[in-house]
Amino acid sequence: MSDSEFRPIIGLTTYLQQAQTGVWDVRASFLPAIYFEGVELAGGIATLLPPQPVDGDVADRLLDVLDALIITGGPDVLPDNYGQEFHPATNKETPDHRTRDAFELALVHGALRRGLPLLGICRGAQVLNVALGGTLHQHLPDVIGHARHQLGNAVFSTSTVRTEPGSRLASLIGETTEVQCYHHQALDQLGADLVVCARDDEGVIEAVEIPGDNFVLGVQWHPEERLDDLRLFAAVVEAGRNYAKATSMKGKVDA
């Protein structure tokens, strides 16, 4: 099999909350199909990672079998994770919400330690920032005076983002692009090593990355809502392919 035919395993985190399907109304782990369809269309193998307690080496055992990691969208990161009190507009805490936060923060820390390619989507970008010591604006309308980034009722808004010249993101999507947004929170103080690589026309941070060889990128928008544009999914799949190859070569040398 050629390198281009190798399909890396991409882990995607999921929701954990009460959900209805047919006659059932139960606690469930789930993820909209468009996320893993993006991975599959880009040449990866998608596997879902349900939130669970991360005592001991749970996160590392999971990361051992992945070639890349995507932290997906979802509810607000609980503010005590970054040293703030709850804003009235912030999602309230539930045990499942707490479990998801802890699970994803542990996965991010583990991925960064081992150089595993990482893409954060919307909430995922915020989890990345918080994991590295950053903070969030808990309610963006308080900062910019409007709610156009999250219109409500599952209606995505379209924003224009402009990338930073020389950034990894600029090399992937160019100088500017139209994106689908649904967020009432945003990055405030940046976590360690992160740099801004895209903003919207009002200066809101829309993407961050860690410069260097390892693929670490967080975007505030939802690329899965535009599967006619697979550039970000293709990038994380390719990074996973390269990671798997490098890990395989290292294993052969160590043996």
PDB file of N, CA and C in Angstrom, residues 115-181:
ATOM      1  N   GLY A 115       2.904  14.687  20.546  1.00  0.00           N
ATOM      2  CA  GLY A 115       2.969  15.247  19.200  1.00  0.00           C
ATOM      3  C   GLY A 115       1.918  14.697  18.263  1.00  0.00           C
ATOM      4  N   LEU A 116       0.803  14.176  18.830  1.00  0.00           N
ATOM      5  CA  LEU A 116      -0.283  13.652  18.012  1.00  0.00           C
ATOM      6  C   LEU A 116      -1.009  14.811  17.327  1.00  0.00           C
ATOM      7  N   PRO A 117      -1.245  14.741  16.025  1.00  0.00           N
ATOM      8  CA  PRO A 117      -1.968  15.819  15.340  1.00  0.00           C
ATOM      9  C   PRO A 117      -3.322  16.084  15.985  1.00  0.00           C
ATOM     10  N   LEU A 118      -3.646  17.356  16.128  1.00  0.00           N
ATOM     11  CA  LEU A 118      -4.839  17.760  16.868  1.00  0.00           C
ATOM     12  C   LEU A 118      -5.563  18.884  16.136  1.00  0.00           C
ATOM     13  N   LEU A 119      -6.861  18.682  15.903  1.00  0.00           N
ATOM     14  CA  LEU A 119      -7.728  19.718  15.352  1.00  0.00           C
ATOM     15  C   LEU A 119      -8.865  19.950  16.331  1.00  0.00           C
ATOM     16  N   GLY A 120      -9.034  21.198  16.775  1.00  0.00           N
ATOM     17  CA  GLY A 120     -10.158  21.569  17.623  1.00  0.00           C
ATOM     18  C   GLY A 120     -11.188  22.324  16.799  1.00  0.00           C
ATOM     19  N   ILE A 121     -12.458  21.928  16.925  1.00  0.00           N
ATOM     20  CA  ILE A 121     -13.541  22.566  16.178  1.00  0.00           C
ATOM     21  C   ILE A 121     -14.487  23.249  17.162  1.00  0.00           C
ATOM     22  N   CYS A 122     -14.647  24.550  17.037  1.00  0.00           N
ATOM     23  CA  CYS A 122     -15.526  25.378  17.864  1.00  0.00           C
ATOM     24  C   CYS A 122     -15.219  25.157  19.351  1.00  0.00           C
ATOM     25  N   ARG A 123     -16.059  24.434  20.092  1.00  0.00           N
ATOM     26  CA  ARG A 123     -15.728  24.114  21.476  1.00  0.00           C
ATOM     27  C   ARG A 123     -14.314  23.529  21.567  1.00  0.00           C
ATOM     28  N   GLY A 124     -13.929  22.733  20.559  1.00  0.00           N
ATOM     29  CA  GLY A 124     -12.608  22.105  20.576  1.00  0.00           C
ATOM     30  C   GLY A 124     -11.478  23.107  20.597  1.00  0.00           C
ATOM     31  N   ALA A 125     -11.639  24.243  19.901  1.00  0.00           N
ATOM     32  CA  ALA A 125     -10.623  25.303  19.955  1.00  0.00           C
ATOM     33  C   ALA A 125     -10.558  25.901  21.353  1.00  0.00           C
ATOM     34  N   GLN A 126     -11.719  26.014  21.995  1.00  0.00           N
ATOM     35  CA  GLN A 126     -11.769  26.561  23.343  1.00  0.00           C
ATOM     36  C   GLN A 126     -11.150  25.592  24.348  1.00  0.00           C
ATOM     37  N   VAL A 127     -11.420  24.300  24.187  1.00  0.00           N
ATOM     38  CA  VAL A 127     -10.799  23.292  25.049  1.00  0.00           C
ATOM     39  C   VAL A 127      -9.279  23.354  24.917  1.00  0.00           C
ATOM     40  N   LEU A 128      -8.785  23.468  23.689  1.00  0.00           N
ATOM     41  CA  LEU A 128      -7.348  23.581  23.460  1.00  0.00           C
ATOM     42  C   LEU A 128      -6.780  24.783  24.195  1.00  0.00           C
ATOM     43  N   ASN A 129      -7.428  25.921  24.076  1.00  0.00           N
ATOM     44  CA  ASN A 129      -6.945  27.130  24.733  1.00  0.00           C
ATOM     45  C   ASN A 129      -6.947  26.985  26.251  1.00  0.00           C
ATOM     46  N   VAL A 130      -8.028  26.453  26.800  1.00  0.00           N
ATOM     47  CA  VAL A 130      -8.124  26.276  28.252  1.00  0.00           C
ATOM     48  C   VAL A 130      -7.094  25.267  28.747  1.00  0.00           C
ATOM     49  N   ALA A 131      -6.879  24.188  27.992  1.00  0.00           N
ATOM     50  CA  ALA A 131      -5.888  23.178  28.391  1.00  0.00           C
ATOM     51  C   ALA A 131      -4.507  23.784  28.533  1.00  0.00           C
ATOM     52  N   LEU A 132      -4.221  24.827  27.753  1.00  0.00           N
ATOM     53  CA  LEU A 132      -2.905  25.466  27.780  1.00  0.00           C
ATOM     54  C   LEU A 132      -2.872  26.706  28.663  1.00  0.00           C
ATOM     55  N   GLY A 133      -3.902  26.875  29.491  1.00  0.00           N
ATOM     56  CA  GLY A 133      -3.900  27.963  30.470  1.00  0.00           C
ATOM     57  C   GLY A 133      -4.592  29.230  30.026  1.00  0.00           C
ATOM     58  N   GLY A 134      -5.290  29.197  28.885  1.00  0.00           N
ATOM     59  CA  GLY A 134      -5.971  30.384  28.391  1.00  0.00           C
ATOM     60  C   GLY A 134      -7.355  30.554  28.991  1.00  0.00           C
ATOM     61  N   THR A 135      -8.022  31.658  28.626  1.00  0.00           N
ATOM     62  CA  THR A 135      -9.354  31.964  29.131  1.00  0.00           C
ATOM     63  C   THR A 135     -10.303  32.238  27.960  1.00  0.00           C
ATOM     64  N   LEU A 136     -11.577  32.346  28.293  1.00  0.00           N
ATOM     65  CA  LEU A 136     -12.607  32.577  27.291  1.00  0.00           C
ATOM     66  C   LEU A 136     -13.444  33.803  27.647  1.00  0.00           C
ATOM     67  N   HIS A 137     -13.975  34.462  26.620  1.00  0.00           N
ATOM     68  CA  HIS A 137     -15.087  35.382  26.792  1.00  0.00           C
ATOM     69  C   HIS A 137     -16.328  34.502  26.947  1.00  0.00           C
ATOM     70  N   GLN A 138     -16.978  34.555  28.085  1.00  0.00           N
ATOM     71  CA  GLN A 138     -18.101  33.644  28.302  1.00  0.00           C
ATOM     72  C   GLN A 138     -19.341  34.001  27.491  1.00  0.00           C
ATOM     73  N   HIS A 139     -19.494  35.278  27.132  1.00  0.00           N
ATOM     74  CA  HIS A 139     -20.665  35.657  26.333  1.00  0.00           C
ATOM     75  C   HIS A 139     -20.237  36.762  25.381  1.00  0.00           C
ATOM     76  N   LEU A 140     -19.961  36.364  24.143  1.00  0.00           N
ATOM     77  CA  LEU A 140     -19.397  37.276  23.151  1.00  0.00           C
ATOM     78  C   LEU A 140     -20.251  38.522  22.919  1.00  0.00           C
ATOM     79  N   PRO A 141     -21.582  38.457  22.961  1.00  0.00           N
ATOM     80  CA  PRO A 141     -22.361  39.688  22.793  1.00  0.00           C
ATOM     81  C   PRO A 141     -22.013  40.783  23.796  1.00  0.00           C
ATOM     82  N   ASP A 142     -21.545  40.418  24.994  1.00  0.00           N
ATOM     83  CA  ASP A 142     -21.109  41.422  25.968  1.00  0.00           C
ATOM     84  C   ASP A 142     -19.896  42.191  25.467  1.00  0.00           C
ATOM     85  N   VAL A 143     -19.114  41.555  24.579  1.00  0.00           N
ATOM     86  CA  VAL A 143     -17.857  42.149  24.110  1.00  0.00           C
ATOM     87  C   VAL A 143     -18.074  42.940  22.826  1.00  0.00           C
ATOM     88  N   ILE A 144     -18.861  42.411  21.910  1.00  0.00           N
ATOM     89  CA  ILE A 144     -18.993  43.042  20.593  1.00  0.00           C
ATOM     90  C   ILE A 144     -20.378  43.634  20.328  1.00  0.00           C
ATOM     91  N   GLY A 145     -21.318  43.411  21.261  1.00  0.00           N
ATOM     92  CA  GLY A 145     -22.589  44.099  21.176  1.00  0.00           C
ATOM     93  C   GLY A 145     -23.655  43.483  20.297  1.00  0.00           C
ATOM     94  N   HIS A 146     -23.451  42.273  19.810  1.00  0.00           N
ATOM     95  CA  HIS A 146     -24.478  41.604  19.003  1.00  0.00           C
ATOM     96  C   HIS A 146     -24.301  40.094  19.093  1.00  0.00           C
ATOM     97  N   ALA A 147     -25.317  39.363  18.623  1.00  0.00           N
ATOM     98  CA  ALA A 147     -25.325  37.902  18.728  1.00  0.00           C
ATOM     99  C   ALA A 147     -25.261  37.223  17.370  1.00  0.00           C
ATOM    100  N   ARG A 148     -24.648  37.878  16.395  1.00  0.00           N
ATOM    101  CA  ARG A 148     -24.650  37.306  15.043  1.00  0.00           C
ATOM    102  C   ARG A 148     -23.777  36.058  14.918  1.00  0.00           C
ATOM    103  N   HIS A 149     -22.872  35.829  15.865  1.00  0.00           N
ATOM    104  CA  HIS A 149     -22.058  34.615  15.802  1.00  0.00           C
ATOM    105  C   HIS A 149     -22.862  33.369  16.197  1.00  0.00           C
ATOM    106  N   GLN A 150     -23.964  33.584  16.927  1.00  0.00           N
ATOM    107  CA  GLN A 150     -24.838  32.462  17.279  1.00  0.00           C
ATOM    108  C   GLN A 150     -26.277  32.957  17.207  1.00  0.00           C
ATOM    109  N   LEU A 151     -26.911  32.706  16.081  1.00  0.00           N
ATOM    110  CA  LEU A 151     -28.256  33.214  15.847  1.00  0.00           C
ATOM    111  C   LEU A 151     -29.312  32.434  16.616  1.00  0.00           C
ATOM    112  N   GLY A 152     -28.985  31.220  17.035  1.00  0.00           N
ATOM    113  CA  GLY A 152     -29.932  30.385  17.750  1.00  0.00           C
ATOM    114  C   GLY A 152     -30.723  29.495  16.810  1.00  0.00           C
ATOM    115  N   ASN A 153     -31.485  28.557  17.419  1.00  0.00           N
ATOM    116  CA  ASN A 153     -32.351  27.643  16.656  1.00  0.00           C
ATOM    117  C   ASN A 153     -31.596  26.864  15.581  1.00  0.00           C
ATOM    118  N   ALA A 154     -30.334  26.536  15.871  1.00  0.00           N
ATOM    119  CA  ALA A 154     -29.497  25.725  14.967  1.00  0.00           C
ATOM    120  C   ALA A 154     -29.275  26.389  13.615  1.00  0.00           C
ATOM    121  N   VAL A 155     -29.341  27.718  13.567  1.00  0.00           N
ATOM    122  CA  VAL A 155     -29.087  28.465  12.334  1.00  0.00           C
ATOM    123  C   VAL A 155     -27.651  28.984  12.355  1.00  0.00           C
ATOM    124  N   PHE A 156     -26.823  28.507  11.432  1.00  0.00           N
ATOM    125  CA  PHE A 156     -25.440  28.942  11.359  1.00  0.00           C
ATOM    126  C   PHE A 156     -25.358  30.286  10.644  1.00  0.00           C
ATOM    127  N   SER A 157     -24.451  31.128  11.124  1.00  0.00           N
ATOM    128  CA  SER A 157     -24.188  32.393  10.448  1.00  0.00           C
ATOM    129  C   SER A 157     -22.918  32.263   9.620  1.00  0.00           C
ATOM    130  N   THR A 158     -22.809  33.072   8.589  1.00  0.00           N
ATOM    131  CA  THR A 158     -21.634  33.063   7.720  1.00  0.00           C
ATOM    132  C   THR A 158     -20.743  34.241   8.079  1.00  0.00           C
ATOM    133  N   SER A 159     -19.485  33.962   8.346  1.00  0.00           N
ATOM    134  CA  SER A 159     -18.502  34.999   8.669  1.00  0.00           C
ATOM    135  C   SER A 159     -17.332  34.920   7.694  1.00  0.00           C
ATOM    136  N   THR A 160     -16.706  36.048   7.484  1.00  0.00           N
ATOM    137  CA  THR A 160     -15.469  36.094   6.712  1.00  0.00           C
ATOM    138  C   THR A 160     -14.303  36.102   7.681  1.00  0.00           C
ATOM    139  N   VAL A 161     -13.382  35.170   7.527  1.00  0.00           N
ATOM    140  CA  VAL A 161     -12.191  35.151   8.368  1.00  0.00           C
ATOM    141  C   VAL A 161     -10.961  35.440   7.511  1.00  0.00           C
ATOM    142  N   ARG A 162     -10.019  36.120   8.130  1.00  0.00           N
ATOM    143  CA  ARG A 162      -8.771  36.458   7.458  1.00  0.00           C
ATOM    144  C   ARG A 162      -7.621  35.835   8.227  1.00  0.00           C
ATOM    145  N   THR A 163      -6.777  35.107   7.529  1.00  0.00           N
ATOM    146  CA  THR A 163      -5.691  34.373   8.167  1.00  0.00           C
ATOM    147  C   THR A 163      -4.440  35.239   8.286  1.00  0.00           C
ATOM    148  N   GLU A 164      -3.584  34.848   9.200  1.00  0.00           N
ATOM    149  CA  GLU A 164      -2.300  35.522   9.395  1.00  0.00           C
ATOM    150  C   GLU A 164      -1.302  35.018   8.362  1.00  0.00           C
ATOM    151  N   PRO A 165      -0.645  35.920   7.652  1.00  0.00           N
ATOM    152  CA  PRO A 165       0.360  35.498   6.658  1.00  0.00           C
ATOM    153  C   PRO A 165       1.435  34.616   7.306  1.00  0.00           C
ATOM    154  N   GLY A 166       1.808  33.581   6.620  1.00  0.00           N
ATOM    155  CA  GLY A 166       2.856  32.691   7.105  1.00  0.00           C
ATOM    156  C   GLY A 166       2.384  31.629   8.075  1.00  0.00           C
ATOM    157  N   SER A 167       1.107  31.649   8.468  1.00  0.00           N
ATOM    158  CA  SER A 167       0.600  30.653   9.405  1.00  0.00           C
ATOM    159  C   SER A 167       0.305  29.333   8.688  1.00  0.00           C
ATOM    160  N   ARG A 168       0.222  28.270   9.466  1.00  0.00           N
ATOM    161  CA  ARG A 168      -0.167  26.981   8.900  1.00  0.00           C
ATOM    162  C   ARG A 168      -1.560  27.091   8.275  1.00  0.00           C
ATOM    163  N   LEU A 169      -2.458  27.764   8.978  1.00  0.00           N
ATOM    164  CA  LEU A 169      -3.813  27.880   8.471  1.00  0.00           C
ATOM    165  C   LEU A 169      -3.850  28.601   7.128  1.00  0.00           C
ATOM    166  N   ALA A 170      -3.058  29.662   6.986  1.00  0.00           N
ATOM    167  CA  ALA A 170      -3.025  30.386   5.707  1.00  0.00           C
ATOM    168  C   ALA A 170      -2.560  29.477   4.580  1.00  0.00           C
ATOM    169  N   SER A 171      -1.621  28.587   4.875  1.00  0.00           N
ATOM    170  CA  SER A 171      -1.138  27.667   3.836  1.00  0.00           C
ATOM    171  C   SER A 171      -2.212  26.658   3.438  1.00  0.00           C
ATOM    172  N   LEU A 172      -3.192  26.443   4.324  1.00  0.00           N
ATOM    173  CA  LEU A 172      -4.242  25.462   4.051  1.00  0.00           C
ATOM    174  C   LEU A 172      -5.451  26.068   3.354  1.00  0.00           C
ATOM    175  N   ILE A 173      -5.851  27.290   3.769  1.00  0.00           N
ATOM    176  CA  ILE A 173      -7.111  27.839   3.247  1.00  0.00           C
ATOM    177  C   ILE A 173      -6.936  29.179   2.557  1.00  0.00           C
ATOM    178  N   GLY A 174      -5.701  29.707   2.520  1.00  0.00           N
ATOM    179  CA  GLY A 174      -5.480  30.969   1.840  1.00  0.00           C
ATOM    180  C   GLY A 174      -5.677  32.185   2.731  1.00  0.00           C
ATOM    181  N   GLU A 175      -5.735  33.347   2.110  1.00  0.00           N
ATOM    182  CA  GLU A 175      -5.778  34.613   2.841  1.00  0.00           C
ATOM    183  C   GLU A 175      -7.116  34.841   3.533  1.00  0.00           C
ATOM    184  N   THR A 176      -8.205  34.433   2.914  1.00  0.00           N
ATOM    185  CA  THR A 176      -9.537  34.668   3.476  1.00  0.00           C
ATOM    186  C   THR A 176     -10.494  33.586   3.007  1.00  0.00           C
ATOM    187  N   THR A 177     -11.531  33.341   3.805  1.00  0.00           N
ATOM    188  CA  THR A 177     -12.539  32.364   3.418  1.00  0.00           C
ATOM    189  C   THR A 177     -13.820  32.639   4.178  1.00  0.00           C
ATOM    190  N   GLU A 178     -14.926  32.121   3.660  1.00  0.00           N
ATOM    191  CA  GLU A 178     -16.222  32.220   4.323  1.00  0.00           C
ATOM    192  C   GLU A 178     -16.448  30.954   5.150  1.00  0.00           C
ATOM    193  N   VAL A 179     -16.898  31.135   6.403  1.00  0.00           N
ATOM    194  CA  VAL A 179     -17.051  29.999   7.307  1.00  0.00           C
ATOM    195  C   VAL A 179     -18.421  30.035   7.977  1.00  0.00           C
ATOM    196  N   GLN A 180     -18.817  28.875   8.511  1.00  0.00           N
ATOM    197  CA  GLN A 180     -20.084  28.731   9.218  1.00  0.00           C
ATOM    198  C   GLN A 180     -19.828  28.783  10.723  1.00  0.00           C
ATOM    199  N   CYS A 181     -20.478  29.707  11.403  1.00  0.00           N
ATOM    200  CA  CYS A 181     -20.241  29.919  12.832  1.00  0.00           C
ATOM    201  C   CYS A 181     -21.501  29.673  13.649  1.00  0.00           C
TER     202      CYS A 181
END
